[in-house]
Each structure stands twice: as C-alpha cells, then as structure tokens.
Short mmCIF file of C-alpha atoms and ligand atoms in Angstrom, two decimals:
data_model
loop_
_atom_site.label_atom_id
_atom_site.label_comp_id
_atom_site.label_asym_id
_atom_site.label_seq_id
_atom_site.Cartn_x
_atom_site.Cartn_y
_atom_site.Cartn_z
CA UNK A 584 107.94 122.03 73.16
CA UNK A 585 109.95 119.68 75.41
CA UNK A 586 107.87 116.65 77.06
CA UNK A 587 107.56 116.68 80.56
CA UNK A 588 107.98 114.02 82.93
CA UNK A 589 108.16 112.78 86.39
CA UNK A 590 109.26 110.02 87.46
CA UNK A 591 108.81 108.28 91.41
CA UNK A 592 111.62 106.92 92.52
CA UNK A 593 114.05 109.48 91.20
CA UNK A 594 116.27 109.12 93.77
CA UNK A 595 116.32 104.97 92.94
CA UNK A 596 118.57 103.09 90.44
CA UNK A 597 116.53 102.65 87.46
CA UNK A 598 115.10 106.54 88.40
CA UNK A 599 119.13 108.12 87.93
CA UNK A 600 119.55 105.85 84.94
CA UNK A 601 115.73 106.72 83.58
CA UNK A 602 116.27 110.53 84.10
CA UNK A 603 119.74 110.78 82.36
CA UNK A 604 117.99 108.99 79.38
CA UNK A 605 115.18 111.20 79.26
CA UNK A 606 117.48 114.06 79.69
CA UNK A 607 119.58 113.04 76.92
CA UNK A 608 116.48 112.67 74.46
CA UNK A 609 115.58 116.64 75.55
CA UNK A 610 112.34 116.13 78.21
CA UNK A 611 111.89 118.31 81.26
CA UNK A 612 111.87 116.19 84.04
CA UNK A 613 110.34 115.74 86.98
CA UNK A 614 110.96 113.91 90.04
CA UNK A 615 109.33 113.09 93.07
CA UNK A 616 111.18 112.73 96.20
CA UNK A 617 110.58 112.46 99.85
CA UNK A 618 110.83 115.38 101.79
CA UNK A 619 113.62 113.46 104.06
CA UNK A 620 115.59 113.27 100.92
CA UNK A 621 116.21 116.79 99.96
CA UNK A 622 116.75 117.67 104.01
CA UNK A 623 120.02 114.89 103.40
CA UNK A 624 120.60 115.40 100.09
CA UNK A 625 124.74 114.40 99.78
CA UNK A 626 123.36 111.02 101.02
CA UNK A 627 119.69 110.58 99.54
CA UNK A 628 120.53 112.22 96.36
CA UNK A 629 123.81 110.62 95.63
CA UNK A 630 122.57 108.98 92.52
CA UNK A 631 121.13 112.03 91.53
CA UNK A 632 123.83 114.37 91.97
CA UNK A 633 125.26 115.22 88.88
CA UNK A 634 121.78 115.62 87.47
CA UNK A 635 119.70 117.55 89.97
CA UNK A 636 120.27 121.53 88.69
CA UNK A 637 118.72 119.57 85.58
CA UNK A 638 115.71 118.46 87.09
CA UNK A 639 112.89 120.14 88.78
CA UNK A 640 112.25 117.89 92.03
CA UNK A 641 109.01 117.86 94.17
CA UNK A 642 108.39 116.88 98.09
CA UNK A 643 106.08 113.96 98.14
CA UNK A 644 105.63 110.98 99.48
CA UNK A 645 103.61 107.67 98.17
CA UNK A 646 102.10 107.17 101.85
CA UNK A 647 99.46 110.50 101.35
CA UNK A 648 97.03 111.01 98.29
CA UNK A 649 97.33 114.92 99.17
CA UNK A 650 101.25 114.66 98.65
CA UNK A 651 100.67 113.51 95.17
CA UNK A 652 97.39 114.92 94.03
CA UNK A 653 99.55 118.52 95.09
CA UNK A 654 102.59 117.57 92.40
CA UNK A 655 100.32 116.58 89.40
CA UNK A 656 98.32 119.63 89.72
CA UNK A 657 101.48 121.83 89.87
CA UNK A 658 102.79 120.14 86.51
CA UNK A 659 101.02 119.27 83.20
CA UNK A 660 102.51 115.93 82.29
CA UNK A 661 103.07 114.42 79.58
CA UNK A 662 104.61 110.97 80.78
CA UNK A 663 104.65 109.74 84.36
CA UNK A 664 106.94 106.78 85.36
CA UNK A 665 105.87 105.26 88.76
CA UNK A 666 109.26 103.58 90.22
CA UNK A 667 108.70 104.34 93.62
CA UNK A 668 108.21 101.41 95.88
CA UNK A 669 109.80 99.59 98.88
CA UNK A 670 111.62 97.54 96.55
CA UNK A 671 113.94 94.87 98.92
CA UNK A 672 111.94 91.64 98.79
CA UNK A 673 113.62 90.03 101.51
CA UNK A 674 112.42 93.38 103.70
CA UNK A 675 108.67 92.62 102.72
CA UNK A 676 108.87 89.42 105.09
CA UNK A 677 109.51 91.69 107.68
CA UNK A 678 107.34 94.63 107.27
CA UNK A 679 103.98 93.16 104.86
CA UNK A 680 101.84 95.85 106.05
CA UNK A 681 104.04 98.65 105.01
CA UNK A 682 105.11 97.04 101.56
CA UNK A 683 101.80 97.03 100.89
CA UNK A 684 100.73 100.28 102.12
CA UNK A 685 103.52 101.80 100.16
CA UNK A 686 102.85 99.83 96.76
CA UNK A 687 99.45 99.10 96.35
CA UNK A 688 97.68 102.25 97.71
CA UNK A 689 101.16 104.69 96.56
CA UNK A 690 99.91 103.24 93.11
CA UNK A 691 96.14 103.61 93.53
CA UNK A 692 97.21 107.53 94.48
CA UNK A 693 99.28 108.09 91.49
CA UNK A 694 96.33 106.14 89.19
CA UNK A 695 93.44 108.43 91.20
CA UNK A 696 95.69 111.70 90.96
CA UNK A 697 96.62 111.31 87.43
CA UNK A 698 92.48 110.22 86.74
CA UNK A 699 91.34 113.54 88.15
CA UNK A 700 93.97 115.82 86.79
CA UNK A 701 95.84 114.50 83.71
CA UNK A 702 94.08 111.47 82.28
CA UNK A 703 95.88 112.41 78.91
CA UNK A 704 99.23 111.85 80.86
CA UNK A 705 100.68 108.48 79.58
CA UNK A 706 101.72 105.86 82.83
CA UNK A 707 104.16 103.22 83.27
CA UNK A 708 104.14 101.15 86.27
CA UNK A 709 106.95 99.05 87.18
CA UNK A 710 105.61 95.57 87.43
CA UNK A 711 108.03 92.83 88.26
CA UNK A 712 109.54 88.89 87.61
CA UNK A 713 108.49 88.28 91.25
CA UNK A 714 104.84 88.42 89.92
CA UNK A 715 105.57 85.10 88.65
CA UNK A 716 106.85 83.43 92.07
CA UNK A 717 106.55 80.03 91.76
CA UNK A 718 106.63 79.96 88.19
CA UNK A 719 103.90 77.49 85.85
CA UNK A 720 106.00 77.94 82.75
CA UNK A 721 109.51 78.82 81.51
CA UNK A 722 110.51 80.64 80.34
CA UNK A 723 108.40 83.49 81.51
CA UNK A 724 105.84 85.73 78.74
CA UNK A 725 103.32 88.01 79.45
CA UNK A 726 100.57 85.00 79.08
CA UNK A 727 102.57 83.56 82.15
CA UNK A 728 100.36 83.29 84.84
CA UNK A 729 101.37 84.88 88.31
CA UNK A 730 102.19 83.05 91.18
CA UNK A 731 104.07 85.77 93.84
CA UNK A 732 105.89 84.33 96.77
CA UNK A 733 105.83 87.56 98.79
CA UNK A 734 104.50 90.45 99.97
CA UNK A 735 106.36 92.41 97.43
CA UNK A 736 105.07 90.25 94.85
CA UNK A 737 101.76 90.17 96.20
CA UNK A 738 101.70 94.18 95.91
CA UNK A 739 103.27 94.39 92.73
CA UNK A 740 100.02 91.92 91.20
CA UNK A 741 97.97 94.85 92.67
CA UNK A 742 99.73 97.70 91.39
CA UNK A 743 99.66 95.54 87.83
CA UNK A 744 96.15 94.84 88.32
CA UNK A 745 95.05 98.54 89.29
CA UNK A 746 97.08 99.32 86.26
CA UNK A 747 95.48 97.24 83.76
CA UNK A 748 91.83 98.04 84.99
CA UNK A 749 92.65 102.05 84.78
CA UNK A 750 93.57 101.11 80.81
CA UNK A 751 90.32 99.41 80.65
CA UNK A 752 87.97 101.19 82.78
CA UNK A 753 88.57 105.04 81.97
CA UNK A 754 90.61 104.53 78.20
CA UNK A 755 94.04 105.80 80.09
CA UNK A 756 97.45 105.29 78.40
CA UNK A 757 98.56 102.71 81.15
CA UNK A 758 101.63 100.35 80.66
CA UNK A 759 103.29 97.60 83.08
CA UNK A 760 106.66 96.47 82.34
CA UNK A 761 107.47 93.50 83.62
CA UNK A 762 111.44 93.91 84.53
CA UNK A 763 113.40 90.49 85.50
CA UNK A 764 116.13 91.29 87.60
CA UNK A 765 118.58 94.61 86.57
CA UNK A 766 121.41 95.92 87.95
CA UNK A 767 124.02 98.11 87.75
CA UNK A 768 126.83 99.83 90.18
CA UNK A 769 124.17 101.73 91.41
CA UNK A 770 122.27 99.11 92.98
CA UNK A 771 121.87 99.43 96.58
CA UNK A 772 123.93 96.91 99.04
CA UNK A 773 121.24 94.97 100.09
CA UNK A 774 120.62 93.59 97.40
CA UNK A 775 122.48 90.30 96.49
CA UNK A 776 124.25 91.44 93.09
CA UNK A 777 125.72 94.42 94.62
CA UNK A 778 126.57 92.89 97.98
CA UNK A 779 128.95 90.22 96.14
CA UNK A 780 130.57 92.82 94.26
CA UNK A 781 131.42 95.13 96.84
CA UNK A 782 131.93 92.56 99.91
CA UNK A 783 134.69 90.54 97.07
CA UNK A 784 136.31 94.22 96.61
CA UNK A 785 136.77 94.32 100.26
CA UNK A 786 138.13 90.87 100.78
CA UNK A 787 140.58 91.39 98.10
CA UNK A 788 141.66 94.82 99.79
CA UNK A 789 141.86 93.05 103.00
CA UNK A 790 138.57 95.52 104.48
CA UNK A 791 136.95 91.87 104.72
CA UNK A 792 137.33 88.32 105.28
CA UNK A 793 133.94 86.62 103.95
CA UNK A 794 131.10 86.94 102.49
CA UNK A 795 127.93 85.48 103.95
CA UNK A 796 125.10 84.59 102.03
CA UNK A 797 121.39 82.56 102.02
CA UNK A 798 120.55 80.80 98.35
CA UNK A 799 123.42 79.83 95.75
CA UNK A 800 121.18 77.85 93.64
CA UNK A 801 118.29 80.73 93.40
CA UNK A 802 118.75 81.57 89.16
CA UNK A 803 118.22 84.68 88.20
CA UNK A 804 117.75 86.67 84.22
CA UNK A 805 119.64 89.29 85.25
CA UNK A 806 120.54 92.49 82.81
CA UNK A 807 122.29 96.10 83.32
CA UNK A 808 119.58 99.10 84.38
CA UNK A 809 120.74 101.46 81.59
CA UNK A 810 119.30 98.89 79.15
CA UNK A 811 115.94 98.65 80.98
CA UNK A 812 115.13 102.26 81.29
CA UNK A 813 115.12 101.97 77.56
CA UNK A 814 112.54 99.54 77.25
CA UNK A 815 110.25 101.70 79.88
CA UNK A 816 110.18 104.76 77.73
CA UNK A 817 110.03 102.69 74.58
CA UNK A 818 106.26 101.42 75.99
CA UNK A 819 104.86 105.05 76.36
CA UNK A 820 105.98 105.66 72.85
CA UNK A 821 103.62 103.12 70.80
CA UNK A 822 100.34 103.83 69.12
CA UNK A 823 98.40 101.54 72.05
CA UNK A 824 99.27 100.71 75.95
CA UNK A 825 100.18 97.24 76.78
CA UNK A 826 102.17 95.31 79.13
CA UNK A 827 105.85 93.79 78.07
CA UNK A 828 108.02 91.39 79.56
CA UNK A 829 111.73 93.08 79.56
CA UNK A 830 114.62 90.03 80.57
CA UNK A 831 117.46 89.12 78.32
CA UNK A 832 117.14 85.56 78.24
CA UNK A 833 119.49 84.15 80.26
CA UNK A 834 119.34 82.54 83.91
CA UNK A 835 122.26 81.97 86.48
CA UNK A 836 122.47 80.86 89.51
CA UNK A 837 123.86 83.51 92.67
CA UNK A 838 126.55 80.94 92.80
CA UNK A 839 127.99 81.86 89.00
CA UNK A 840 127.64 85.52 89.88
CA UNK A 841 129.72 84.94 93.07
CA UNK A 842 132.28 82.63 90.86
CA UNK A 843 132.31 85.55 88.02
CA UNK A 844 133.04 88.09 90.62
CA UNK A 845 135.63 86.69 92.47
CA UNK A 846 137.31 85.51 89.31
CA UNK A 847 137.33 89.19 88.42
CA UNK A 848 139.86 90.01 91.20
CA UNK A 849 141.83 87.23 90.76
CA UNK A 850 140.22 85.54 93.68
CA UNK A 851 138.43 81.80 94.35
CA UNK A 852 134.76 82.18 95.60
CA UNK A 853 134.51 78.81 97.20
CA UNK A 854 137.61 80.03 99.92
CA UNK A 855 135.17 83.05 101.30
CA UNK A 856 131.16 82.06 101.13
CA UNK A 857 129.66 81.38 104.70
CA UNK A 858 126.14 80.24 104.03
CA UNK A 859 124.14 82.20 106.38
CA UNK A 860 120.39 80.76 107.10
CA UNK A 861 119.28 84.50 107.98
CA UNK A 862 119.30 84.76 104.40
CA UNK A 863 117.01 82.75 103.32
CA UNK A 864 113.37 83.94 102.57
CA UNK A 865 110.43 81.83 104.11
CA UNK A 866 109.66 80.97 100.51
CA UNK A 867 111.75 81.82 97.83
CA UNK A 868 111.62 82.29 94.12
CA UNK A 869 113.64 79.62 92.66
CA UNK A 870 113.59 80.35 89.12
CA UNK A 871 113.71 83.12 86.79
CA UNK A 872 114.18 83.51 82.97
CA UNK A 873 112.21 86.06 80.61
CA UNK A 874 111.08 85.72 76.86
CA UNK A 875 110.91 89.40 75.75
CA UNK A 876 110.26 88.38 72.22
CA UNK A 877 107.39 90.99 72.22
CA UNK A 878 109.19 93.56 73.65
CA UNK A 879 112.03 92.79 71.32
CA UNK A 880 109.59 92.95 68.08
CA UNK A 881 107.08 95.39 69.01
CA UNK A 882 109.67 98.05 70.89
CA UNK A 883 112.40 97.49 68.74
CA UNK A 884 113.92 96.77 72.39
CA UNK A 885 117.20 94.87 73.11
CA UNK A 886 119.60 94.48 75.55
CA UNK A 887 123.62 95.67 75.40
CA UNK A 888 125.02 94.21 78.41
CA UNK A 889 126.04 90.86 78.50
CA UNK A 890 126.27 88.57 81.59
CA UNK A 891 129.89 88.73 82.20
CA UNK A 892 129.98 92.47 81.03
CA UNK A 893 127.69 93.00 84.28
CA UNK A 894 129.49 91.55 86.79
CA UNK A 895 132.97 93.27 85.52
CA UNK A 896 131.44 96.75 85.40
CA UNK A 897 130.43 95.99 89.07
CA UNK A 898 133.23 94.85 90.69
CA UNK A 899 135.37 97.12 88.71
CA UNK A 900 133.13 100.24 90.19
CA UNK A 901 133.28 99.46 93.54
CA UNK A 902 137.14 98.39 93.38
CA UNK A 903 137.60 101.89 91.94
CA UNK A 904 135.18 103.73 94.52
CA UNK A 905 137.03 101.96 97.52
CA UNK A 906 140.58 103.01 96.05
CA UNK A 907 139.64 106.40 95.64
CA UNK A 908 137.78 107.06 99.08
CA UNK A 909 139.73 104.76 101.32
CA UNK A 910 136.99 103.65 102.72
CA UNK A 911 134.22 100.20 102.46
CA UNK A 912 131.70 100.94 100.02
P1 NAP B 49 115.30 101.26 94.42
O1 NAP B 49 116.70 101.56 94.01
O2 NAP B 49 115.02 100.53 95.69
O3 NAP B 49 114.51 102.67 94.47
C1 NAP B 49 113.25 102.79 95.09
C2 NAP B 49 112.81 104.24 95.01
O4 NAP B 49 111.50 104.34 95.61
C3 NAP B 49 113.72 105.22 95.78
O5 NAP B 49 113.83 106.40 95.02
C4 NAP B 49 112.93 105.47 97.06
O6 NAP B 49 113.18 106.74 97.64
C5 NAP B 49 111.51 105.44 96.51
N1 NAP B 49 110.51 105.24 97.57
C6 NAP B 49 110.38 104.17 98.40
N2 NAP B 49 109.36 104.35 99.25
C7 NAP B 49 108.83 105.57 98.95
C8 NAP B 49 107.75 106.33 99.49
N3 NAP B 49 107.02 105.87 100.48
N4 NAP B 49 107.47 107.55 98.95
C9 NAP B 49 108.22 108.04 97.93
N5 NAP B 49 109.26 107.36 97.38
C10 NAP B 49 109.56 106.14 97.89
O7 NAP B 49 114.54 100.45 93.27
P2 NAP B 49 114.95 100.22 91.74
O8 NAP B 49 115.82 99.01 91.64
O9 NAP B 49 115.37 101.48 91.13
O10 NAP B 49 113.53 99.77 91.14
C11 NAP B 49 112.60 100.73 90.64
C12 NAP B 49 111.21 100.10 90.58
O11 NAP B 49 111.24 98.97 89.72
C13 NAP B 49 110.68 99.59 91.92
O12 NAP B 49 109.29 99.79 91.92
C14 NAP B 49 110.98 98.10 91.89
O13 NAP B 49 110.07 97.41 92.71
C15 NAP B 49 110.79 97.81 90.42
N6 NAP B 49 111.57 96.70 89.86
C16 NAP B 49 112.92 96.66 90.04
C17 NAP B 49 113.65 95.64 89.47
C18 NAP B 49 115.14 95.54 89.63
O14 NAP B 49 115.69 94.45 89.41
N7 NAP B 49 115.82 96.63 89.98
C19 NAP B 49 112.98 94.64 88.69
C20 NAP B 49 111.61 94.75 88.51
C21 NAP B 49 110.90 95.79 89.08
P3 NAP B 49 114.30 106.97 98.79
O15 NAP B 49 115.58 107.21 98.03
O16 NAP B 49 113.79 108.18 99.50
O17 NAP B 49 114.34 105.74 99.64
N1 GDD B 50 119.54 90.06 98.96
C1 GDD B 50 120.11 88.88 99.15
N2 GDD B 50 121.07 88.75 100.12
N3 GDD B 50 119.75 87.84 98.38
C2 GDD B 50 120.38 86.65 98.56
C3 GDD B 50 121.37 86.48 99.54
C4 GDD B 50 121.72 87.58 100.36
O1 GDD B 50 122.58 87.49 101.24
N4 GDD B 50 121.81 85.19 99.46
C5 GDD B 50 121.13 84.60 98.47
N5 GDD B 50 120.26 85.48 97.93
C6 GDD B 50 119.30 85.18 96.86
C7 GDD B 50 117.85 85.51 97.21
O2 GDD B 50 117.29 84.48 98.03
C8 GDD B 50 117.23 85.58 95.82
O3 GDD B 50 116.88 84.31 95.37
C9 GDD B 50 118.39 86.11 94.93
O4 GDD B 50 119.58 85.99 95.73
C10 GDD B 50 118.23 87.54 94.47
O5 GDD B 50 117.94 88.36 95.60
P1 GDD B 50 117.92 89.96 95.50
O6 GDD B 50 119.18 90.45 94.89
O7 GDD B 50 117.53 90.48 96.84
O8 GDD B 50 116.78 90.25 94.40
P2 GDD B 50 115.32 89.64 94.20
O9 GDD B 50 115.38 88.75 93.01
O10 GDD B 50 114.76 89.10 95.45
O11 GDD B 50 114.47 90.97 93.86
C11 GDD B 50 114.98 91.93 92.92
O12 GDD B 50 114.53 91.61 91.62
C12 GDD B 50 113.10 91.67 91.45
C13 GDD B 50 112.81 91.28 90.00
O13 GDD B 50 112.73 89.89 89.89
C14 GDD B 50 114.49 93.32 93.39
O14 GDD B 50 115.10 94.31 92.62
C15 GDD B 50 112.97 93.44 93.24
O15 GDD B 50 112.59 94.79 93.51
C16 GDD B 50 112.62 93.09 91.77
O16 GDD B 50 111.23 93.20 91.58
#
C-alpha cells in the first residue's frame, strides 16, 4: 500500500519540491490549498503545475479549525507536513496580528485535528533559523537557545513549542525541523535571494537599471530547497520524533550573493545597488550559520548544492524564463 500524505503549503516552494520527492519515492499525496488558489489556478498553482493530475488537492484554509478538521477526516494519513504559513518576515512587521493568527493557531488546528482524528499520523512542522534571532551562540544547534526578532519568529517558537508539547503530552509522532535559509528558482520575489537574481537578469537585459536593497552585511546559511525537503521526510522516517537543525554550514553576507550574481552575467554589483532604508526591518537578524551535525549523523542527511552552485542555478533560471517569455520575471 502506498503512504499517504498531505502536505500545507503545497502550492509553496519547499511544498512543489516536497511533493515531487514524495512522488518520486511512490506516496499518494495530498495537498491542502486555499480555495482562492484552485479558482486562479495558472497563477496560484504555477509551482504545482506539472504535478497536480498527480496529486489529490483539498480546499482549506489555516484561518478555520472546520476547514481542516473536514480534510483529515476525508483522508487517513499516514504523514502530514505542515508548510503552510505567512512566510515573508519582513511582512510580519506589518501585519503581527495576522502572522500570528495564521501560524500559531493554523498550527494548533492541524495539532487538534490530527489529535482527534489521526493521532497515529506522523507530523512535521516547519520550524525556522529565525527562532534564534539574536543569536547566544554560533554556530546554531538544537541546544541553541531562541531569541526571535519578529513576529514571524515569535510564531514560529509557538508553532515549535505546540509541537514539542503534542510529542510529550499525548505520545504523537511530532517533529520540528529547524530549516536555515533555502532557496531555489522557485522562491518567490520578495524574498531577497530571488529578488537579486531576477532584478540582475533584468539589468543585464536592459528591463532594469538598479537594484535597491536594505542590509548587505545581514549573513545568511543559505542551501537549495530540493536538498531540504530531503531532510523533512528523512525525520518522519526514524524509530523516535525529535527536532533537527537542517543548514549546510556556511554563512554569507547579501552582499556576496549580490557580488556572485552579478558576476554570473558578466556584470559588477557595486555599479547597480541603491541602498533603500524601506528595507530594513525594525530589528533584524544579523547572523545566521547552522551545525546540522545531528541531522547529518542521525538522518544520514546532507546537502548537494553548494554556495556558488545556488546562485548560478538562479540567475541562470530566471535569465532563461525572461528570454523565453519576453517579459520581467
Ligand atoms: P512559501 O513559498 O511562502 O509558501 C507558503 C505556503 O503557505 C503557500 O503554499 C501558501 O499558499 C500557504 N499559506 C499561507 N497562508 C495560508 C493560509 N492562511 N491557509 C492555507 N495556506 C496558506 O514558503 P516556503 O519557502 O515554501 O516555506 C515553507 C515553510 O517553511 C513555511 O512555513 C516557512 O515559514 C518555513 N521555512 C522556510 C524557510 C525558507 O528559507 N524557505 C526556512 C525555514 C522555515 P498560497 O500559495 O495560497 O499563498
Ligand atoms: N527580502 C529582502 N528584501 N531582504 C533584504 C533586502 C530586500 O530588499 N535587503 C536586504 N535584505 C536582508 C534582510 O534584512 C535579511 O537580513 C536578509 O536579506 C534575508 O531576507 P529574506 O530573503 O527576506 O529572508 P529571511 O532570512 O528574512 O527569512 C527567510 O528565511 C527564514 C529562515 O531563516 C524566510 O524564508 C523565512 O520564512 C525563513 O524562516
């Protein structure tokens, strides 16, 4: 019998990337999507769209305990992989209350749902670097204390907290990964990896003449998705449930990924960065570098992608989407 799984967030990066990988090992899976999603789906399923007649996908939303309660009693699960969240840090400034809403209760639903109706179903939450914040050691290990610097960060604790205490309280097969930075050209825009690569594309096309920006010094440990969906499923495959750190062990600065980029289309960064002080976040996380050594021992887990292997897949997707449609990415 094929294992069943859904996964939240399908419609996210790290969902595409987590459903082609647990297509590929033979699972039926799952997905849960919001209902504005599949009314727009050449936009909000664009990730998804050379998968979706091989998954089963499910109106929901994170915002209603009905919504979910409804999908987990239509489908006996094996594994459930909670990705869903209002992800953009820089966003949770902006809107705290709805950050919040969606990631702390949206995670208390899935936990409750899952509790009443499949507490044999294994669960992995997707916990976060920005737990850490303002970090008290480095590099970074699951006995790393957390120290979040925004709301995200604040609602991610919860969701790893709520997570933990299901494990403890009611004997459920709970995980938290805790994922530094990943990317991929899949990311979305806003974010500051993606909006490099494609914003350098255009400049070197002549679609753009600079690229503004907050931070150069913020470091990152920044690896490719595809590698980190590995290390997700990896967790609900072990005799116990625990909680893994999942980084590759190597920090650098916005600044060398701008550099990198550039470089990559024959172009000097310096010559097109405007620093923009709308960028900036009202605090920021300075620092981030991961020590997956248990996740590397215990999983068997470890990264492919290097670095420089990133950036060049990213610019050299975006230069090839802009060729082909004409058109800005
Ligand atoms: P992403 O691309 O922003 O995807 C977020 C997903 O959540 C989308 O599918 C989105 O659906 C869905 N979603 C948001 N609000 C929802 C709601 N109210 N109800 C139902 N679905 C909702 O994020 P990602 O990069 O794939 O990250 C996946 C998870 O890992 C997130 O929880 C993120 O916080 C966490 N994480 C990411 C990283 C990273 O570097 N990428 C690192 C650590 C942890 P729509 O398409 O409908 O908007
Ligand atoms: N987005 C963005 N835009 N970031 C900028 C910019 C800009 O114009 N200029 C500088 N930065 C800096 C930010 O201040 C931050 O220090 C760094 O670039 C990375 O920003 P993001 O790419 O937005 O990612 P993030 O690190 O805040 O959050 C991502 O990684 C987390 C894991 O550590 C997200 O994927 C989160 O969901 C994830 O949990």
């Amino acid at each position: 019998m094929a294992k069943r799984a859904l996964i939240t967030g399908i419609t996210g990066q790290d969902g595409s990337y987590l459903a082609e990988h647990l297509l590929s090992l033979g699972y039926e899976v799952h997905g849960l999507v919001r209902r504005v999603a599949l009314e727009d789906p050449s936009r909000r399923l664009h990730r998804i769209s050379h998968l979706v007649d091989r998954l089963v996908l499910h109106p929901a939303t994170l915002e209603t305990y009905p919504s979910i309660f409804n999908v987990i009693s239509r489908v006996a699960l094996d594994e459930c992989y909670h990705l869903a969240a209002q992800s953009f840090v820089a966003e949770s400034f902006n809107d705290g209350f709805s950050t919040m809403n969606t990631n702390i209760n949206g995670t208390h639903y899935m936990l409750a749902a899952l509790y009443e109706l499949r507490r044999d179903c294994k669960f992995y939450f997707a916990g976060t670097s920005e737990m850490f914040g303002k970090v008290r050691e480095t590099p970074q290990t699951e006995m790393t204390p957390f120290y979040p610097r925004s709301p995200y960060g604040i609602s991610k604790v919860a969701g790893f907290e709520l997570t933990r205490n299901y494990r403890e309280a009611y004997g459920m097969y709970c995980c938290n990964g805790i994922l530094f930075n990943h990317e991929s050209p899949r990311r979305g825009f806003e974010f500051v990896s993606r909006k490099i690569t494609s914003t350098a594309v255009q400049i070197k096309l002549g679609m753009a003449t600079e690229l503004a920006l907050g931070n150069l010094d913020a470091k990152r440990d920044w690896g490719h998705a595809s590698d980190y969906v590995e290390a997700m499923h990896l967790m609900l495959q072990q005799p116990e449930p625990d909680d893994y750190v999942v980084a590759t062990g190597e920090t650098h600065t916005v600044r060398e990924f701008c550099e990198l980029a550039f470089c990559e289309l024959g172009l000097d960064y310096g010559k097109y960065i405007k620093i923009d002080e709308r960028y900036y976040r009202p605090a920021e996380v300075h620092l981030l570098l991961g020590d997956s050594t248990k996740a590397r021992r215990q999983l068997s887990w470890e990264p492919k992608y290097q670095f420089s292997e990133l950036v060049k897949e990213m610019v050299h997707a975006d230069l090839a989407e802009v060729l082909q449609s004409g058109k800005a990415p």
